[in-house]
Coordinates of C-alpha atoms in Angstrom, one line a residue:
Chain A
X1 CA -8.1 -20.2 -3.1
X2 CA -9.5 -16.5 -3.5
X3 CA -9.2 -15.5 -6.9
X4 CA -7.6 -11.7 -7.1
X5 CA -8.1 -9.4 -10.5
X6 CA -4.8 -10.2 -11.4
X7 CA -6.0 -8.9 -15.1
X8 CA -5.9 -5.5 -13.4
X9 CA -3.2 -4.8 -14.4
X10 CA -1.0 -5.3 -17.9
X11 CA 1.7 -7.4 -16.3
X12 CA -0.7 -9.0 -14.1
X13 CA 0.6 -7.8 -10.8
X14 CA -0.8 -6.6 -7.7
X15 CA 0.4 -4.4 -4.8
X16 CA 0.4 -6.1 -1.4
X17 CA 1.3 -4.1 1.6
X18 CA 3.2 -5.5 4.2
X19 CA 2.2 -4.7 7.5
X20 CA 3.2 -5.3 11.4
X21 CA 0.3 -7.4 12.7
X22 CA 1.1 -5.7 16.1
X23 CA 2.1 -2.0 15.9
X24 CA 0.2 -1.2 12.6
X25 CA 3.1 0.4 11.0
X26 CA 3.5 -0.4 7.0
X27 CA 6.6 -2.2 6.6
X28 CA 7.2 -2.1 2.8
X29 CA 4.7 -2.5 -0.9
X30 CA 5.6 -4.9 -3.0
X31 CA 3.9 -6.9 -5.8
X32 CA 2.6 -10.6 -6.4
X33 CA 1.2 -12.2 -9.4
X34 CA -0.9 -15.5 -8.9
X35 CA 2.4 -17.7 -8.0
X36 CA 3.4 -15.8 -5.5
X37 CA 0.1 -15.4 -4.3
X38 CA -0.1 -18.5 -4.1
X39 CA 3.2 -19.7 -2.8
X40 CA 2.4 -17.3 0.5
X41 CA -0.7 -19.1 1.0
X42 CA 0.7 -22.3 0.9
X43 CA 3.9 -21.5 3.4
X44 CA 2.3 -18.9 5.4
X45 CA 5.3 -16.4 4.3
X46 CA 5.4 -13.6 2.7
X47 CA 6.0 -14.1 -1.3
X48 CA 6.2 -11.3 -4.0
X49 CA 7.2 -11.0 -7.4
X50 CA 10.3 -9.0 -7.7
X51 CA 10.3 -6.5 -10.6
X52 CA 14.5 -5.7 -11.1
X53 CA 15.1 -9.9 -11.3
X54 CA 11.9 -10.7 -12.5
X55 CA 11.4 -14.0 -10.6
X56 CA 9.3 -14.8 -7.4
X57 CA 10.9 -13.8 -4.0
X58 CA 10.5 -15.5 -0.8
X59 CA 10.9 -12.0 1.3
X60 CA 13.8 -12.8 3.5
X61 CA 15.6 -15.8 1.6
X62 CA 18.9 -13.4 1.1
X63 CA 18.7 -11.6 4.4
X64 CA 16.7 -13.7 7.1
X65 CA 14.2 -11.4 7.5
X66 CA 11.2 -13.5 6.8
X67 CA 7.9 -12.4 7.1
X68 CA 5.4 -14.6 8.9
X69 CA 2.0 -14.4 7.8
X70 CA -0.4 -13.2 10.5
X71 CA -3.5 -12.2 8.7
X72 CA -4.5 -11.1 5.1
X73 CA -6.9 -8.8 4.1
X74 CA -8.6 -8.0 0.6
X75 CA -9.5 -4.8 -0.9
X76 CA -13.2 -4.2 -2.3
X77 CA -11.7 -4.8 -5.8
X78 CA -10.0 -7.5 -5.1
X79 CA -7.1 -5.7 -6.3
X80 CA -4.7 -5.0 -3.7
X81 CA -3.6 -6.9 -0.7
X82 CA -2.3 -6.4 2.9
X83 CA -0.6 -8.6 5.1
X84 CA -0.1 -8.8 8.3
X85 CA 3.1 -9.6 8.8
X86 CA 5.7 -10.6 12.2
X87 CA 8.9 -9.0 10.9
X88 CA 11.5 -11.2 11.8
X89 CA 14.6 -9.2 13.1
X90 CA 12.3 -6.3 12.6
X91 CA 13.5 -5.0 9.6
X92 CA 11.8 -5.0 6.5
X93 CA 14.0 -2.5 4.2
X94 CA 17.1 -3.7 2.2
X95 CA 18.8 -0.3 3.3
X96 CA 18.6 -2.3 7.2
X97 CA 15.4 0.3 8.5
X98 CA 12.4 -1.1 10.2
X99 CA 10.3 -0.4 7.1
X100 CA 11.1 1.3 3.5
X101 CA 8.7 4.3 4.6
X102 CA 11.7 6.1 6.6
X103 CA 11.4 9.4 4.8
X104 CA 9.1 12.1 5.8
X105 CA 8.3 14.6 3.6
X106 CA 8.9 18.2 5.3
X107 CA 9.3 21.9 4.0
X108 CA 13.1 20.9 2.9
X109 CA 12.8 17.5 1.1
X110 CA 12.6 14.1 3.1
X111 CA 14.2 13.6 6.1
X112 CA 15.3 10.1 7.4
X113 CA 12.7 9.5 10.5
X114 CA 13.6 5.9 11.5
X115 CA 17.4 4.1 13.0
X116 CA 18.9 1.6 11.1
X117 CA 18.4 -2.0 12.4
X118 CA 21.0 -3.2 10.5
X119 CA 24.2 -2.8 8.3
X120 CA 23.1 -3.7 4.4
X121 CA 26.9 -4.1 3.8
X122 CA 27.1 -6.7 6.2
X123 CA 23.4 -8.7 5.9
X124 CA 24.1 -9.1 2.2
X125 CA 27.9 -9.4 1.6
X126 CA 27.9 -12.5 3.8
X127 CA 25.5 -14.0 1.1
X128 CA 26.5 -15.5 -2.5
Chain B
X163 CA 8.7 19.7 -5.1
X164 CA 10.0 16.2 -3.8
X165 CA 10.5 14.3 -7.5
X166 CA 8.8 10.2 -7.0
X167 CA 10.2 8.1 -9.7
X168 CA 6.9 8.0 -12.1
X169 CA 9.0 6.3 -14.7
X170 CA 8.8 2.9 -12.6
X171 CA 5.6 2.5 -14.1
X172 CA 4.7 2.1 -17.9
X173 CA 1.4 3.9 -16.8
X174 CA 3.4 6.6 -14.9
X175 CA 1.2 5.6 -11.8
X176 CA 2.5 5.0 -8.7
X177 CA 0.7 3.4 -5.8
X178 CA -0.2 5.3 -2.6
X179 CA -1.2 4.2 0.9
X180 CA -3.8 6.1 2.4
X181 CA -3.3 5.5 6.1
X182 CA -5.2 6.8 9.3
X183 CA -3.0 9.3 11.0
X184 CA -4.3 8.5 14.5
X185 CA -5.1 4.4 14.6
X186 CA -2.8 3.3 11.9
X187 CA -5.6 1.4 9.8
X188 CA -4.5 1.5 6.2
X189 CA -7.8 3.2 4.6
X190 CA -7.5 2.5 0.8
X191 CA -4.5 1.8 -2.1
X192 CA -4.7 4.2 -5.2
X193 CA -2.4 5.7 -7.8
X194 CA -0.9 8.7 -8.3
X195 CA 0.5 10.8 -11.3
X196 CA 2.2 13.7 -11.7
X197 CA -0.2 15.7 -12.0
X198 CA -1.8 14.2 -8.3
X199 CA 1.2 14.3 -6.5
X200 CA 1.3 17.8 -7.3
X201 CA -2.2 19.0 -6.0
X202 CA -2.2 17.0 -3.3
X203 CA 1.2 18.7 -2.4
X204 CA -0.8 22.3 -3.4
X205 CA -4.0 21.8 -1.8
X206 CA -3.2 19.0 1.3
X207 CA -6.0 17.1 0.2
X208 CA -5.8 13.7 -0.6
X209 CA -5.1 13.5 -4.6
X210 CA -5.4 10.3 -7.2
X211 CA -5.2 9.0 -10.6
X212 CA -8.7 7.6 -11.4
X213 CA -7.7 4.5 -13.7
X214 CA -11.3 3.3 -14.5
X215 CA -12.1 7.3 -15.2
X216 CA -8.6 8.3 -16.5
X217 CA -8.6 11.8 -14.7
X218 CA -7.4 13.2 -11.7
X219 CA -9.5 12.1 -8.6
X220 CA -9.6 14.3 -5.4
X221 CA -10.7 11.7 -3.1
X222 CA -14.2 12.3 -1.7
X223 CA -14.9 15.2 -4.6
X224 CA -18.9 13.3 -5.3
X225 CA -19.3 11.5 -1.7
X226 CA -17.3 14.6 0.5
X227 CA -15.3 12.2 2.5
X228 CA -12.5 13.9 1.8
X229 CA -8.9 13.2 3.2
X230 CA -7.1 15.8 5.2
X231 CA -3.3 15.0 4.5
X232 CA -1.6 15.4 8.0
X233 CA 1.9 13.9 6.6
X234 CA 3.5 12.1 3.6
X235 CA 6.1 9.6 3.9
X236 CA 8.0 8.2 0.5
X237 CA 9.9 4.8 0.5
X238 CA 13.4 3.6 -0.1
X239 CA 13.1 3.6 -4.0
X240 CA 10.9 6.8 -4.1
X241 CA 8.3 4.6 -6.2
X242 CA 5.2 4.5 -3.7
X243 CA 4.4 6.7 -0.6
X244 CA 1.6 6.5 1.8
X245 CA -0.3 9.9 2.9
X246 CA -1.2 9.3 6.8
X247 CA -4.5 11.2 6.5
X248 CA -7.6 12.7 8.5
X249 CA -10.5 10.9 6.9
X250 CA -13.5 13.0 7.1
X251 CA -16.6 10.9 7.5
X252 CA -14.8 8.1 8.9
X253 CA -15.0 5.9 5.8
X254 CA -13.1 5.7 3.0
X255 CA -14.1 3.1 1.0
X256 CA -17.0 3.8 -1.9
X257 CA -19.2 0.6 -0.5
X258 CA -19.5 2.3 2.9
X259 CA -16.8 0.6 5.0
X260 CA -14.0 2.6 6.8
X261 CA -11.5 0.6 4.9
X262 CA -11.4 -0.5 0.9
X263 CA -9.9 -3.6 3.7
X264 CA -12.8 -5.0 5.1
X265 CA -12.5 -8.2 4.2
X266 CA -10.3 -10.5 6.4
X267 CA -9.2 -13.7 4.2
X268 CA -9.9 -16.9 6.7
X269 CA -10.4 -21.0 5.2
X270 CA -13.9 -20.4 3.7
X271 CA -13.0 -17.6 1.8
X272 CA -13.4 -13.8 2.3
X273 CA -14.9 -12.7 5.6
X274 CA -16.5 -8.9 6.3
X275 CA -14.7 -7.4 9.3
X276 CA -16.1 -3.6 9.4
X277 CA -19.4 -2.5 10.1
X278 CA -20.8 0.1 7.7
X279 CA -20.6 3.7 8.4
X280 CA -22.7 5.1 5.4
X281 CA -25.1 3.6 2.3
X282 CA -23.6 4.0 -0.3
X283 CA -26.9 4.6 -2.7
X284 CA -27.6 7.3 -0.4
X285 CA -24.2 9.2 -0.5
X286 CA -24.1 8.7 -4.2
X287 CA -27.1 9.1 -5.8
X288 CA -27.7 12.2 -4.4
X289 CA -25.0 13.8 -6.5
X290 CA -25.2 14.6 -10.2

């Protein structure tokens, strides 16, 4: 397996950036430390370490919208991460948008640039 | 100024996506302070936090591959944003490469997909 500078940083995480294999678009950033590095090399879907519960998350598991791992690439540092990703339902942000970058940054604040895929209400109230 | 939600961080760094306006490619991953944020708001030129030299960092400053910032976008939780940039030169990485992403992860390990558009001995030790 190819050992990343997790020692980079304090808590020993990394970003990763999600990306859409196809379209180039950036999905989402998220973190991993070595389990979940791992664990997304071993299923071939997109693992991170999730900060607010502290525990590793299988991107998806709540939701359904898995990524699948299309290709991963490595910084010069070995310090941060993209991957490739197939979006399933083509939504990567909890708040039901194609990715979490939906705000552009103009002369009056941000301004919401994408359409909601999805209702968060109903994606995640269904779910325990 | 748009406020980013520094606090997320114990370092007060937040990471960044520098991204190729035109193609898409993602160029590099660095971090941003306060202090970057707001020059690179000030000036539109591509702004950092240098961690290994703990002070600001306008990107290309030694090497002159500067990055033209042709639009910001800022995510969900307002904790990372990627500048879609012009990258003079056409590389952004320090070895050389177009990309700090050059290496594509396949089963024998870490694989270099870019070709080299500068030396980096020449770029570098030309400068003081």
């Amino acid at each position: 397996m190819v050992k990343l500078d997790f020692q980079k940083s304090a808590e020993g995480l990394l970003p990763v950036i999600a990306q859409d294999y196809l379209s180039g678009d950036v999905l989402m950033l998220a973190y991993i430390n070595e389990q979940a590095w791992k664990k997304t090399l071993e299923t071939g879907l997109a693992h991170y370490w999730s900060r607010s519960r502290n525990q590793i998350w299988l991107k998806g598991e709540s939701s359904g919208y898995v990524q699948d791992i299309k290709e991963i690439l490595v910084d010069c540092d070995a310090d941060s991460v993209i991957y490739k990703v197939d979006q399933r339902g083509g939504a990567a942000c909890h708040r039901g948008f194609p990715t979490c970058f939906h705000q552009k940054l103009n002369d009056d604040g941000l301004e919401i640039v994408e359409t909601r895929v999805f209702n968060p209400e109903e994606v995640y109230s269904s779910k325990g």
